[in-house]
Coordinates of C-alpha atoms in Angstrom, one line a residue:
Chain G
M1191 CA 72.7 127.5 26.4
E1192 CA 76.4 128.5 24.9
V1193 CA 76.7 124.6 23.3
L1194 CA 73.5 125.5 21.4
R1195 CA 74.6 128.8 20.1
E1196 CA 77.8 127.5 18.6
L1197 CA 75.5 124.5 17.2
I1198 CA 73.2 126.9 15.7
Q1199 CA 76.3 128.9 14.3
T1200 CA 78.2 126.0 13.0
I1201 CA 74.7 124.9 11.5
I1202 CA 74.0 128.3 10.0
V1203 CA 78.0 128.3 8.0
I1204 CA 77.4 124.7 6.8
V1205 CA 74.0 125.5 5.0
V1206 CA 74.8 128.6 3.6
L1207 CA 78.3 127.2 2.4
A1208 CA 76.3 124.4 1.1
V1209 CA 73.9 126.7 -0.7
L1210 CA 76.8 128.4 -2.4
V1211 CA 78.9 125.2 -3.5
E1212 CA 75.4 124.2 -5.0
M1213 CA 75.4 127.1 -7.1
L1214 CA 78.7 127.2 -7.8
L1215 CA 78.6 123.3 -9.1
P1216 CA 77.5 122.4 -12.4
G1217 CA 74.5 120.3 -12.4
G1218 CA 74.6 116.4 -12.4
D1219 CA 75.9 113.9 -9.8
M1220 CA 78.1 116.1 -7.8
R1221 CA 75.0 118.2 -6.8
R1222 CA 73.4 114.4 -4.8
Y1223 CA 77.4 113.8 -3.5
V1224 CA 77.8 117.4 -2.1
K1225 CA 74.2 117.4 -0.4
M1226 CA 75.5 114.2 1.4
V1227 CA 78.9 115.7 2.4
M1228 CA 77.3 118.5 3.8
G1229 CA 74.5 116.6 5.4
L1230 CA 77.0 114.3 7.2
L1231 CA 78.7 117.5 8.1
I1232 CA 75.9 118.7 10.1
I1233 CA 75.5 115.8 11.9
M1234 CA 78.9 115.9 12.9
A1235 CA 78.3 119.6 14.0
I1236 CA 75.3 117.6 15.8
L1237 CA 77.5 114.8 17.8
Q1238 CA 80.2 117.1 18.8
A1239 CA 77.6 119.3 20.6
A1240 CA 76.4 116.2 22.1
A1241 CA 79.3 114.7 22.9
G1242 CA 80.7 118.3 24.5
V1243 CA 77.4 118.2 26.4
V1244 CA 77.9 114.6 27.7
N1245 CA 81.5 115.4 28.6
S1246 CA 81.1 118.7 30.2
Q1247 CA 79.5 119.0 33.9
F1248 CA 76.7 119.9 34.4
M1249 CA 76.6 121.1 37.5
Q1250 CA 78.6 124.2 36.6
D1251 CA 75.7 124.9 34.1
V1252 CA 73.1 125.1 37.3
P1253 CA 74.1 128.6 38.7
A1254 CA 73.6 129.9 35.8
V1255 CA 70.2 128.8 35.4
T1256 CA 69.0 129.0 39.2
V1257 CA 69.7 131.5 41.2
S1258 CA 72.0 131.8 44.7
D1259 CA 70.5 135.3 45.4
T1260 CA 66.6 135.6 45.1
G1261 CA 66.6 139.2 46.4
A1262 CA 64.9 138.4 49.3
P1263 CA 64.7 140.2 52.2
P1264 CA 65.3 138.0 55.5
L1265 CA 62.9 136.7 56.8
E1266 CA 63.3 137.8 60.2
D1267 CA 63.0 141.4 58.7
I1268 CA 59.4 141.3 57.4
M1269 CA 58.6 138.9 60.3
A1270 CA 59.2 141.6 62.8
V1271 CA 57.9 144.3 60.7
G1272 CA 54.8 142.0 60.9
Q1273 CA 54.4 141.3 64.1
E1274 CA 54.8 144.8 65.0
L1275 CA 51.9 146.2 63.2
A1276 CA 49.9 142.7 64.4
G1277 CA 50.9 144.3 67.6
K1278 CA 49.5 147.7 66.8
D1279 CA 46.4 145.9 65.5
R1280 CA 46.1 143.8 69.0
D1281 CA 46.2 147.3 71.1
K1282 CA 43.7 148.6 69.1
A1283 CA 41.2 145.7 69.5
E1284 CA 42.3 145.4 73.1
Q1285 CA 41.6 149.4 73.8
Q1286 CA 38.0 148.5 71.9
F1287 CA 37.3 145.7 73.4
S1288 CA 37.9 146.8 77.0
E1289 CA 35.7 150.2 76.2
G1290 CA 33.3 147.8 75.0
L1291 CA 33.5 145.6 78.4
S1292 CA 33.5 148.9 80.5
R1293 CA 30.2 150.7 79.3
Q1294 CA 28.3 146.9 79.5
V1295 CA 29.7 146.9 83.2
L1296 CA 28.6 150.5 83.7
A1297 CA 25.2 149.5 81.7
L1298 CA 24.5 146.1 84.6
V1299 CA 25.4 148.2 87.7
G1300 CA 23.5 151.1 86.4
M1301 CA 20.5 149.0 87.2
N1302 CA 20.8 149.1 90.5
P1303 CA 19.5 152.5 91.5
E1304 CA 21.3 152.7 95.3
V1305 CA 24.3 153.4 94.1
Q1306 CA 25.7 155.1 91.5
A1307 CA 28.1 153.9 89.2
V1308 CA 31.1 156.5 87.4
D1309 CA 33.6 154.5 86.2
A1310 CA 34.4 150.9 85.3
Q1311 CA 37.7 149.7 84.8
V1312 CA 38.9 147.0 83.2
S1313 CA 42.4 145.4 83.2
L1314 CA 43.1 142.8 80.2
D1315 CA 45.5 140.1 80.7
G1316 CA 48.1 140.7 78.4
E1317 CA 49.1 137.6 76.9
N1318 CA 45.3 135.6 76.6
S1319 CA 43.5 138.8 77.1
D1320 CA 41.6 137.4 79.5
I1321 CA 39.7 140.0 82.3
R1322 CA 42.2 140.1 84.3
E1323 CA 40.3 142.3 86.8
I1324 CA 36.9 145.0 86.9
T1325 CA 37.0 147.9 89.5
I1326 CA 34.0 149.3 90.0
I1327 CA 33.7 153.0 90.5
F1328 CA 30.9 154.5 92.9
N1329 CA 29.6 158.4 93.2
V1330 CA 29.3 158.8 97.1
E1331 CA 28.5 162.9 97.1
D1332 CA 24.9 162.2 98.1
E1333 CA 24.6 161.6 101.4
S1334 CA 21.1 160.5 100.8
G1335 CA 21.9 158.0 98.4
A1336 CA 21.8 157.9 94.7
G1337 CA 18.4 156.8 94.0
G1338 CA 17.2 159.8 96.2
Q1339 CA 19.3 162.1 93.5
Q1340 CA 18.0 160.3 90.7
A1341 CA 14.4 160.6 91.2
S1342 CA 15.1 164.6 91.5
N1343 CA 16.9 164.4 89.0
G1344 CA 13.8 163.1 86.4
I1345 CA 12.7 159.5 85.1
G1346 CA 16.2 158.6 82.3
G1347 CA 17.8 161.7 83.7
D1348 CA 21.6 161.9 83.9
L1349 CA 23.0 158.8 85.9
G1350 CA 26.6 161.1 86.3
V1351 CA 28.4 158.3 83.6
Q1352 CA 31.8 159.9 84.0
P1353 CA 33.5 159.2 80.4
V1354 CA 35.3 155.9 80.8
V1355 CA 39.1 155.8 81.6
V1356 CA 40.9 152.6 80.3
D1357 CA 44.2 151.4 81.8
L1358 CA 45.7 148.3 80.9
D1359 CA 48.7 148.1 82.5
R1360 CA 46.6 149.8 85.5
K1361 CA 48.0 148.1 89.0
S1362 CA 45.8 146.8 91.3
P1363 CA 44.7 149.8 93.7
A1364 CA 46.0 149.4 97.2
D1365 CA 43.1 150.8 98.2
E1366 CA 40.6 148.6 97.5
Q1367 CA 37.5 147.5 99.3
S1368 CA 38.3 150.3 101.7
P1369 CA 34.8 152.3 101.4
A1370 CA 35.3 156.0 101.5
K1371 CA 34.6 158.1 104.4
T1372 CA 31.0 159.3 103.5
A1373 CA 30.0 155.5 102.0
T1374 CA 26.7 154.4 103.9
T1375 CA 26.2 151.2 104.2
E1376 CA 23.8 150.4 102.4
Q1377 CA 25.7 151.9 99.9
K1378 CA 28.4 149.3 100.6
K1379 CA 25.9 146.4 100.4
A1380 CA 24.5 147.1 97.4
A1381 CA 27.7 147.7 95.7
A1382 CA 29.2 144.1 96.9
E1383 CA 26.0 142.5 95.6
L1384 CA 26.6 144.4 92.4
T1385 CA 30.8 143.1 92.1
K1386 CA 29.5 140.0 92.8
M1387 CA 26.4 139.7 90.1
V1388 CA 29.3 141.3 88.0
S1389 CA 31.6 139.0 88.5
Q1390 CA 29.1 135.9 88.4
F1391 CA 27.9 137.4 84.4
Y1392 CA 31.0 137.1 83.1
N1393 CA 32.3 134.4 84.8
L1394 CA 35.0 135.6 87.4
K1395 CA 36.4 134.6 90.0
P1396 CA 34.6 136.7 92.9
D1397 CA 38.3 138.7 93.2
Q1398 CA 38.3 139.6 90.3
V1399 CA 35.8 142.2 90.4
K1400 CA 36.5 145.1 93.0
Y1401 CA 34.5 148.2 93.6
K1402 CA 35.8 151.4 95.6
F1403 CA 34.2 154.7 96.5
E1404 CA 35.3 157.8 95.1
E1405 CA 33.9 161.4 96.0
Chain Q
M118 CA 52.4 122.7 13.5
S119 CA 49.7 121.6 15.2
C120 CA 51.3 121.6 18.3
P121 CA 52.1 125.4 18.8
T122 CA 49.2 126.8 17.6
R123 CA 46.9 124.6 20.0
F124 CA 49.2 126.3 22.7
H125 CA 49.0 129.6 21.1
Y126 CA 45.2 129.3 21.1
R127 CA 45.5 128.5 25.0
I128 CA 48.0 131.4 25.7
Q129 CA 45.3 133.4 24.1
C130 CA 42.4 131.8 26.0
S131 CA 44.2 131.8 29.3
L132 CA 45.0 135.7 28.8
F133 CA 41.4 136.3 27.9
F134 CA 40.2 135.0 31.1
L135 CA 43.0 136.5 32.8
A136 CA 41.8 139.9 31.4
F137 CA 38.4 139.0 31.8
Y138 CA 38.4 137.9 35.7
I139 CA 41.1 140.9 36.6
S140 CA 38.1 143.4 35.3
L141 CA 35.7 141.8 37.3
I142 CA 38.2 142.1 40.0
L143 CA 38.9 145.9 39.4
V144 CA 35.5 146.7 38.9
L145 CA 33.4 145.0 41.5
P146 CA 34.5 144.7 45.3
L147 CA 35.6 148.4 44.9
A148 CA 32.3 150.0 45.1
A149 CA 31.6 148.4 48.0
W150 CA 34.2 149.6 49.9
A151 CA 33.9 153.2 49.7
A152 CA 33.3 155.0 53.0
S153 CA 34.8 158.1 54.6
D154 CA 36.0 156.5 58.0
I155 CA 37.9 153.7 56.4
A156 CA 40.0 156.4 54.1
V157 CA 41.2 157.2 57.1
E158 CA 42.2 154.4 58.3
V159 CA 43.9 153.1 55.2
D160 CA 46.3 156.3 55.0
E161 CA 47.0 155.2 58.5
Q162 CA 47.6 152.0 57.7
A163 CA 49.6 152.7 54.6
G164 CA 51.3 155.2 56.8
K165 CA 53.0 152.2 58.8
L166 CA 54.8 150.7 55.7
D167 CA 57.0 150.6 53.6
M168 CA 56.6 151.6 50.7
G169 CA 59.8 153.3 49.6
E170 CA 61.4 150.3 47.3
I171 CA 58.1 150.0 45.1
Q172 CA 58.0 153.9 44.5
Q173 CA 61.3 153.9 43.7
F174 CA 60.5 151.3 40.6
V175 CA 57.4 153.2 39.5
D176 CA 59.2 156.2 39.2
R177 CA 61.9 154.0 37.2
M178 CA 58.9 153.0 34.9
D179 CA 58.8 154.7 31.1
H180 CA 56.6 157.6 30.7
D181 CA 54.2 155.3 28.4
L182 CA 53.3 153.1 31.7
Q183 CA 53.3 155.7 33.8
S184 CA 50.6 157.6 31.7
A185 CA 48.6 154.4 31.7
L186 CA 48.6 154.2 35.4
P187 CA 44.9 155.7 37.0
E188 CA 48.1 157.2 39.5
T189 CA 52.2 157.1 40.1
D190 CA 52.2 157.7 43.5
F191 CA 52.3 153.6 45.0
K192 CA 50.6 155.2 48.3
A193 CA 47.8 157.1 46.7
L194 CA 47.1 154.2 44.1
V195 CA 46.9 152.1 46.7
T196 CA 45.0 154.1 49.3
G197 CA 42.2 155.5 45.9
L198 CA 41.6 151.6 44.9
A199 CA 40.9 150.4 48.7
T200 CA 38.2 153.9 49.8
G201 CA 36.7 152.9 45.7
Q202 CA 38.4 156.6 44.5
I203 CA 40.1 154.9 42.0
S204 CA 38.0 152.8 39.9
M205 CA 39.0 151.1 36.3
Q206 CA 36.2 150.9 33.6
P207 CA 37.0 147.4 31.6
T208 CA 35.1 149.5 28.4
E209 CA 38.2 151.7 28.8
I210 CA 40.5 149.9 29.1
F211 CA 39.6 147.5 26.3
N212 CA 39.4 150.8 24.1
Q213 CA 42.9 151.3 25.0
C214 CA 44.5 148.3 24.9
I215 CA 42.9 148.5 21.1
N216 CA 43.8 152.1 20.4
Y217 CA 47.3 150.5 21.2
V218 CA 47.4 147.9 19.1
F219 CA 46.3 149.8 16.3
R220 CA 49.0 152.6 17.0
E221 CA 52.0 149.7 17.3
V222 CA 50.7 148.0 13.8
V223 CA 50.8 151.7 12.0
A224 CA 54.3 152.5 13.8
N225 CA 55.4 148.8 12.3
S226 CA 54.1 149.5 8.8
A227 CA 57.3 150.8 7.5
L228 CA 59.0 147.5 8.2
L229 CA 56.0 145.6 6.5
G230 CA 56.3 147.9 3.5
K231 CA 60.2 146.7 3.1
L232 CA 58.9 143.2 3.9
V233 CA 56.4 143.3 1.0
V234 CA 59.2 145.1 -1.4
L235 CA 61.8 143.1 -0.9
A236 CA 59.6 139.9 -1.5
V237 CA 58.6 141.2 -4.4
I238 CA 62.0 142.0 -5.7
C239 CA 62.9 138.3 -4.8
A240 CA 59.6 136.4 -6.9
V241 CA 60.2 138.8 -9.6
L242 CA 64.1 137.6 -9.8
T243 CA 62.8 134.1 -9.6
N244 CA 60.9 134.1 -12.5
I245 CA 63.2 136.0 -14.7
T246 CA 65.6 133.8 -14.1
G247 CA 65.7 132.5 -17.6
A248 CA 66.3 135.4 -19.0
F249 CA 69.9 135.2 -17.7
E250 CA 72.6 133.8 -19.2
K251 CA 73.7 131.7 -16.7
G252 CA 70.3 130.3 -14.5
T253 CA 72.7 130.8 -10.9
T254 CA 73.4 134.7 -11.4
G255 CA 69.2 134.7 -10.9
Q256 CA 69.7 132.4 -8.5
L257 CA 72.6 134.4 -6.9
T258 CA 70.8 137.8 -6.5
H259 CA 67.4 135.9 -5.1
M260 CA 70.2 134.9 -2.2
V261 CA 71.1 138.3 -1.8
A262 CA 67.9 139.8 -1.7
Y263 CA 66.4 137.1 0.9
L264 CA 69.6 137.7 2.9
V265 CA 68.2 141.7 3.2
L266 CA 65.1 140.8 4.0
V267 CA 66.2 138.2 6.3
T268 CA 68.6 140.6 7.8
I269 CA 66.0 143.2 8.6
A270 CA 63.6 140.2 9.9
V271 CA 66.1 139.2 12.2
G272 CA 66.8 142.7 13.4
S273 CA 63.1 143.1 14.5
F274 CA 63.1 140.0 16.2
G275 CA 66.2 140.6 18.0
L276 CA 64.4 143.7 19.4
A277 CA 61.5 141.9 20.2
I278 CA 63.2 139.0 22.3
Q279 CA 65.3 141.6 23.8
L280 CA 61.9 143.4 24.4
G281 CA 60.7 140.3 25.6
R282 CA 63.6 139.8 28.2
E283 CA 63.2 143.2 29.5
V284 CA 59.9 142.8 30.6
V285 CA 60.9 139.7 32.1
D286 CA 63.5 140.9 34.0
N287 CA 61.1 144.1 35.2
M288 CA 58.6 142.0 37.0
V289 CA 61.0 140.0 38.4
V290 CA 62.3 142.9 40.3
F291 CA 59.0 144.0 40.8
M292 CA 57.7 141.2 41.8
Q293 CA 60.6 141.0 44.5
A294 CA 60.1 144.7 45.6
L295 CA 56.3 143.7 47.0
L296 CA 55.9 140.5 47.8
P297 CA 57.9 141.5 51.1
L298 CA 55.5 144.3 51.4
L299 CA 52.3 141.8 51.2
L300 CA 54.3 139.4 53.3
T301 CA 54.5 141.8 56.0
L302 CA 50.9 142.5 56.3
L303 CA 50.2 138.7 56.0
V304 CA 51.9 138.8 59.1
A305 CA 49.9 141.6 60.3
V306 CA 46.5 139.4 59.7
G307 CA 47.6 136.3 61.2
G308 CA 49.6 134.4 58.4
I309 CA 52.8 134.1 60.3
A310 CA 53.3 130.2 59.6
S311 CA 52.3 131.1 55.8
A312 CA 54.9 134.4 55.7
A313 CA 57.6 131.5 57.0
I314 CA 56.0 129.0 54.6
F315 CA 56.0 131.7 51.4
H316 CA 59.1 133.2 52.1
P317 CA 61.7 131.1 50.4
I318 CA 59.9 129.4 48.2
I319 CA 58.2 132.2 46.4
F320 CA 61.2 134.2 46.5
I321 CA 63.2 131.3 44.4
T322 CA 60.3 130.3 42.2
I323 CA 60.2 133.4 41.6
A324 CA 63.9 134.5 40.7
T325 CA 64.2 131.1 39.3
F326 CA 61.5 131.6 36.8
G327 CA 62.6 134.5 35.0
T328 CA 66.1 133.3 34.7
V329 CA 64.7 130.3 32.6
I330 CA 62.4 132.2 30.8
K331 CA 65.1 134.8 29.6
N332 CA 67.6 132.8 29.8
V333 CA 66.3 129.4 28.0
I334 CA 63.3 129.7 26.6
L335 CA 63.6 132.6 24.9
P336 CA 66.9 131.6 23.6
L337 CA 65.7 128.3 22.7
I338 CA 62.9 130.7 20.8
F339 CA 65.3 132.4 19.1
F340 CA 67.4 129.5 17.8
A341 CA 64.1 128.0 16.5
A342 CA 63.3 131.1 14.7
V343 CA 67.3 131.3 12.9
L344 CA 66.6 128.1 12.2
E345 CA 64.0 127.9 10.1
I346 CA 64.8 131.4 8.4
V347 CA 68.2 129.1 6.9
S348 CA 65.9 126.3 5.9
G349 CA 64.6 129.3 3.8
L350 CA 68.0 129.5 2.0
S351 CA 67.7 125.9 -0.3
E352 CA 65.2 123.5 -0.8
H353 CA 67.8 121.2 -0.4
F354 CA 69.2 121.6 3.4
Q355 CA 66.6 121.7 5.4
V356 CA 67.2 121.8 9.0
S357 CA 63.6 122.9 10.1
K358 CA 63.1 119.5 11.8
L359 CA 65.9 121.0 14.1
A360 CA 64.1 123.7 14.9
G361 CA 60.8 122.3 15.4
L362 CA 62.4 120.3 18.0
L363 CA 63.8 123.9 19.6
K364 CA 61.0 125.1 19.8
S365 CA 59.2 121.8 21.4
V366 CA 61.9 122.1 24.1
A367 CA 61.3 125.5 24.8
M368 CA 57.3 124.6 24.9
G369 CA 57.7 122.1 26.9
L370 CA 60.0 123.6 29.4
M371 CA 58.1 126.2 30.0
G372 CA 54.9 124.4 30.8
L373 CA 56.5 122.0 33.0
M374 CA 58.2 125.2 34.9
S375 CA 54.6 126.8 35.1
T376 CA 52.8 123.3 36.4
I377 CA 55.9 123.4 39.0
F378 CA 54.9 126.9 40.0
L379 CA 51.4 126.7 40.7
G380 CA 51.5 123.7 41.9
V381 CA 54.3 124.2 44.4
M382 CA 52.3 127.7 45.2
A383 CA 49.4 126.2 45.7
L384 CA 50.0 123.3 47.9
Q385 CA 52.6 125.6 50.3
G386 CA 49.7 128.2 50.4
V387 CA 47.2 125.6 51.3
A388 CA 49.4 124.3 54.0
G389 CA 50.1 128.0 55.7
A390 CA 46.9 128.5 56.2
V391 CA 45.7 125.8 57.9
A392 CA 48.4 125.6 59.8
D393 CA 47.3 129.4 60.8
S394 CA 43.7 129.3 61.3
L395 CA 44.7 126.3 64.0
T396 CA 46.1 128.5 66.4
F397 CA 44.0 131.4 65.6
R398 CA 41.3 128.5 66.4
T399 CA 43.0 127.1 69.9
A400 CA 43.9 130.5 70.8
K401 CA 40.2 131.5 70.5
F402 CA 38.6 128.4 71.9
A403 CA 40.5 128.4 75.2
T404 CA 39.5 132.2 75.3
H405 CA 35.5 131.4 74.2
A406 CA 35.7 128.7 77.4
F407 CA 36.7 130.5 80.0
I408 CA 34.8 134.4 79.1
P409 CA 31.3 134.0 78.0
V410 CA 30.7 137.8 77.0
V411 CA 27.4 139.1 76.1
G412 CA 28.2 140.4 72.8
G413 CA 31.4 139.0 71.4
V414 CA 34.7 137.8 72.5
F415 CA 38.2 139.5 72.5
S416 CA 38.5 137.3 69.1
D417 CA 36.0 138.9 67.6
A418 CA 37.2 142.1 68.4
L419 CA 40.8 141.4 67.1
E420 CA 39.1 139.9 63.9
A421 CA 37.7 143.5 63.2
V422 CA 40.4 145.3 63.3
I423 CA 42.6 142.8 61.6
R424 CA 39.9 143.4 58.4
S425 CA 41.3 146.8 58.1
S426 CA 44.8 145.5 57.7
L427 CA 43.2 142.5 55.1
L428 CA 41.8 146.0 53.2
M429 CA 44.8 146.9 53.0
K430 CA 46.6 144.1 52.0
N431 CA 44.2 143.5 49.1
A432 CA 44.4 146.9 47.8
V433 CA 48.2 146.8 47.9
G434 CA 47.8 143.3 46.0
I435 CA 45.0 145.2 43.9
A436 CA 47.5 147.7 43.1
G437 CA 50.5 145.2 42.6
V438 CA 48.4 143.1 40.3
L439 CA 47.6 146.9 38.0
I440 CA 51.4 147.6 37.8
I441 CA 52.0 144.0 36.7
I442 CA 50.0 144.4 34.3
M443 CA 51.0 147.6 32.5
L444 CA 54.2 146.5 33.2
L445 CA 53.4 143.6 30.8
V446 CA 50.7 145.1 28.5
V447 CA 52.3 147.8 26.6
P448 CA 55.3 145.8 25.1
L449 CA 52.8 142.6 24.9
V450 CA 51.3 144.8 22.1
K451 CA 54.6 145.6 20.7
I452 CA 55.5 142.2 20.2
V453 CA 51.9 140.9 18.7
A454 CA 52.2 144.3 16.7
I455 CA 55.3 142.7 15.0
A456 CA 53.7 139.3 14.5
F457 CA 50.9 140.8 13.0
I458 CA 53.2 142.5 10.7
Y459 CA 55.2 139.0 10.1
K460 CA 51.7 136.9 9.7
L461 CA 50.6 140.2 7.0
A462 CA 53.7 139.9 5.2
G463 CA 53.7 136.0 5.2
A464 CA 50.1 136.2 3.7
V465 CA 50.2 138.9 1.2
I466 CA 53.9 137.4 -0.7
Q467 CA 51.9 134.0 -0.8
P468 CA 50.4 135.1 -4.1
V469 CA 53.2 136.8 -5.9
G470 CA 54.2 132.7 -5.8
E471 CA 58.0 133.4 -3.4
E472 CA 56.7 130.5 -1.3
R473 CA 59.6 130.2 1.0
I474 CA 59.9 133.7 1.9
S475 CA 56.0 133.4 3.1
D476 CA 57.2 130.3 5.1
C477 CA 59.7 132.0 6.5
L478 CA 57.7 135.3 7.6
N479 CA 54.9 133.2 9.0
G480 CA 57.8 131.3 10.6
L481 CA 58.4 134.5 12.2
G482 CA 55.2 135.7 13.3
G483 CA 54.7 132.3 14.8
S484 CA 58.1 132.6 16.6
L485 CA 57.1 136.0 17.9
L486 CA 53.8 134.4 18.9
A487 CA 55.9 132.2 21.1
V488 CA 57.5 135.0 22.6
F489 CA 54.7 136.4 23.3
G490 CA 53.5 133.6 25.3
A491 CA 56.3 133.0 27.1
V492 CA 56.0 136.2 28.4
A493 CA 52.7 136.0 29.1
M494 CA 52.9 133.5 31.3
V495 CA 55.5 134.9 33.2
G496 CA 52.9 137.3 34.3
L497 CA 50.4 135.0 34.3
L498 CA 52.0 133.1 36.9
F499 CA 53.0 136.3 38.9
F500 CA 49.4 137.4 38.9
F501 CA 48.5 133.7 40.3
A502 CA 51.4 134.2 42.6
L503 CA 49.5 137.1 44.0
A504 CA 46.5 136.3 43.9
I505 CA 47.7 132.9 46.0
V506 CA 49.1 135.2 48.7
L507 CA 46.4 137.7 48.6
G508 CA 43.6 134.6 49.2
L509 CA 45.9 133.5 51.4
G510 CA 45.2 136.5 53.5
N511 CA 41.2 135.9 53.2
I512 CA 41.6 132.6 53.6
T513 CA 43.8 132.9 57.1
V514 CA 41.1 135.5 58.3
M515 CA 38.0 133.6 57.1
L516 CA 39.3 130.2 58.8
H517 CA 39.8 132.2 62.5

């Protein structure tokens, strides 16, 4: 650009000079010669600039046109913040997913009136968000079986479902499949059938669905 | 001369479509977004993002530009756009623009007055040359008057070029503040490969494009204008062909740059989006095959959550486009107003019989329109860059 600027400046000077000379000179043949000489001067100026460009090293001018510092923050920072946001989204989605699943499991289990399910804990595999384990918690409060209580409460009454608590990082309980003291054989049998159904429904291995009785 | 005219026409057409498209973007989807729970979610999302750099930029903007924005707090602007609380009426924007054009033309009417009076003096001097004892006296006075006129014209022309450079600078700085935020959100919606591909390329192309326009194309247009003025000094020493050459080089370079810019962006964008959707789909099918849950699988739940991030990203993008337009419109209107003044002065002077001055002013007006074209092209390409990054996120989520 500097070369071009100088060339333009030279041309301006030559033209202004030519105009002044034209005014000062008397009319006649001289004007034609002056015009030609000035034209030659302009050609020389252009050729000189062109020669300068050919001889100069282009690569020196390149950094002025392209830029070394693009003002971009490092990609790692952007990735880190973005993946943190994505992680938060994933946590939220996992929570919604497991809440939905536990509601589904409770609804499925609630179809059998012999036992009363209070909670279904769904734990997810952190990597692929597959179901790792489902633990269904049954109530053993009434001795005569859940069905009797439900009947006394009236049709469509309160099934005694507690708010669903989901713990994704929960380790599998140590006392799994150990029935509580008051659980009857019928209740245990019904619970086992229900867990089998749930495992078949969700296409899980039988040992991935567990149950326990709580007071 | 037909080539630059056609170029201006194309620029005007593309700007018209740009304005139409943006007004559609601004008006149509927003009404559908209005919902109270979205507001809470968007607020929450906005809280997680670092918008400090963009806010600093908005705070540094001119008072004129700030007053044109519906909201000067960037976070509030994004939230307002996402929830539909801020909606722009195209008629209102159009009216404001027209108002601004007239205000600028009136503000520059002093320039018009000076140009016309000087040109009339020149014309009178040319006509009464015969009355002087020596013919050259009249010629000399004519030349002096012409030089005064040119000084005034070049002064305002230089200001317009400076304005153009500032706009390009501002836009580049703004894009460099906005893009990290958009790329972060792109990563958040799953466009990891896209962000990784885009990161170096988009920053390099934007900075290069801005620098080339600022340091090569605008000076070339300026040189062309100066040569055109010099050609007007004398009928015998014409350098108008050199001026035309410089102008064509500037225009050709600009066309080449914009083609490369758009080509690179579009290709990279598509490649990135496909790569991202591929990874997501593999994961999705793996999960699908394993657990056929009634009512959806985990990826569906994740998609629902991702959509709020996507909404946020689009809102940030639209707010960015809005600020780019604000940065662009006000100076461009100023440049167009000055170009109009030159063209008007040229048109008014022609009947007086001062052909050279009329041509010179007309040429200056044309060069100013070229400056307008160059600056508008930068804005248009940055708008496309934003649109591609935004569309990329949408495609990434859509291809899920």
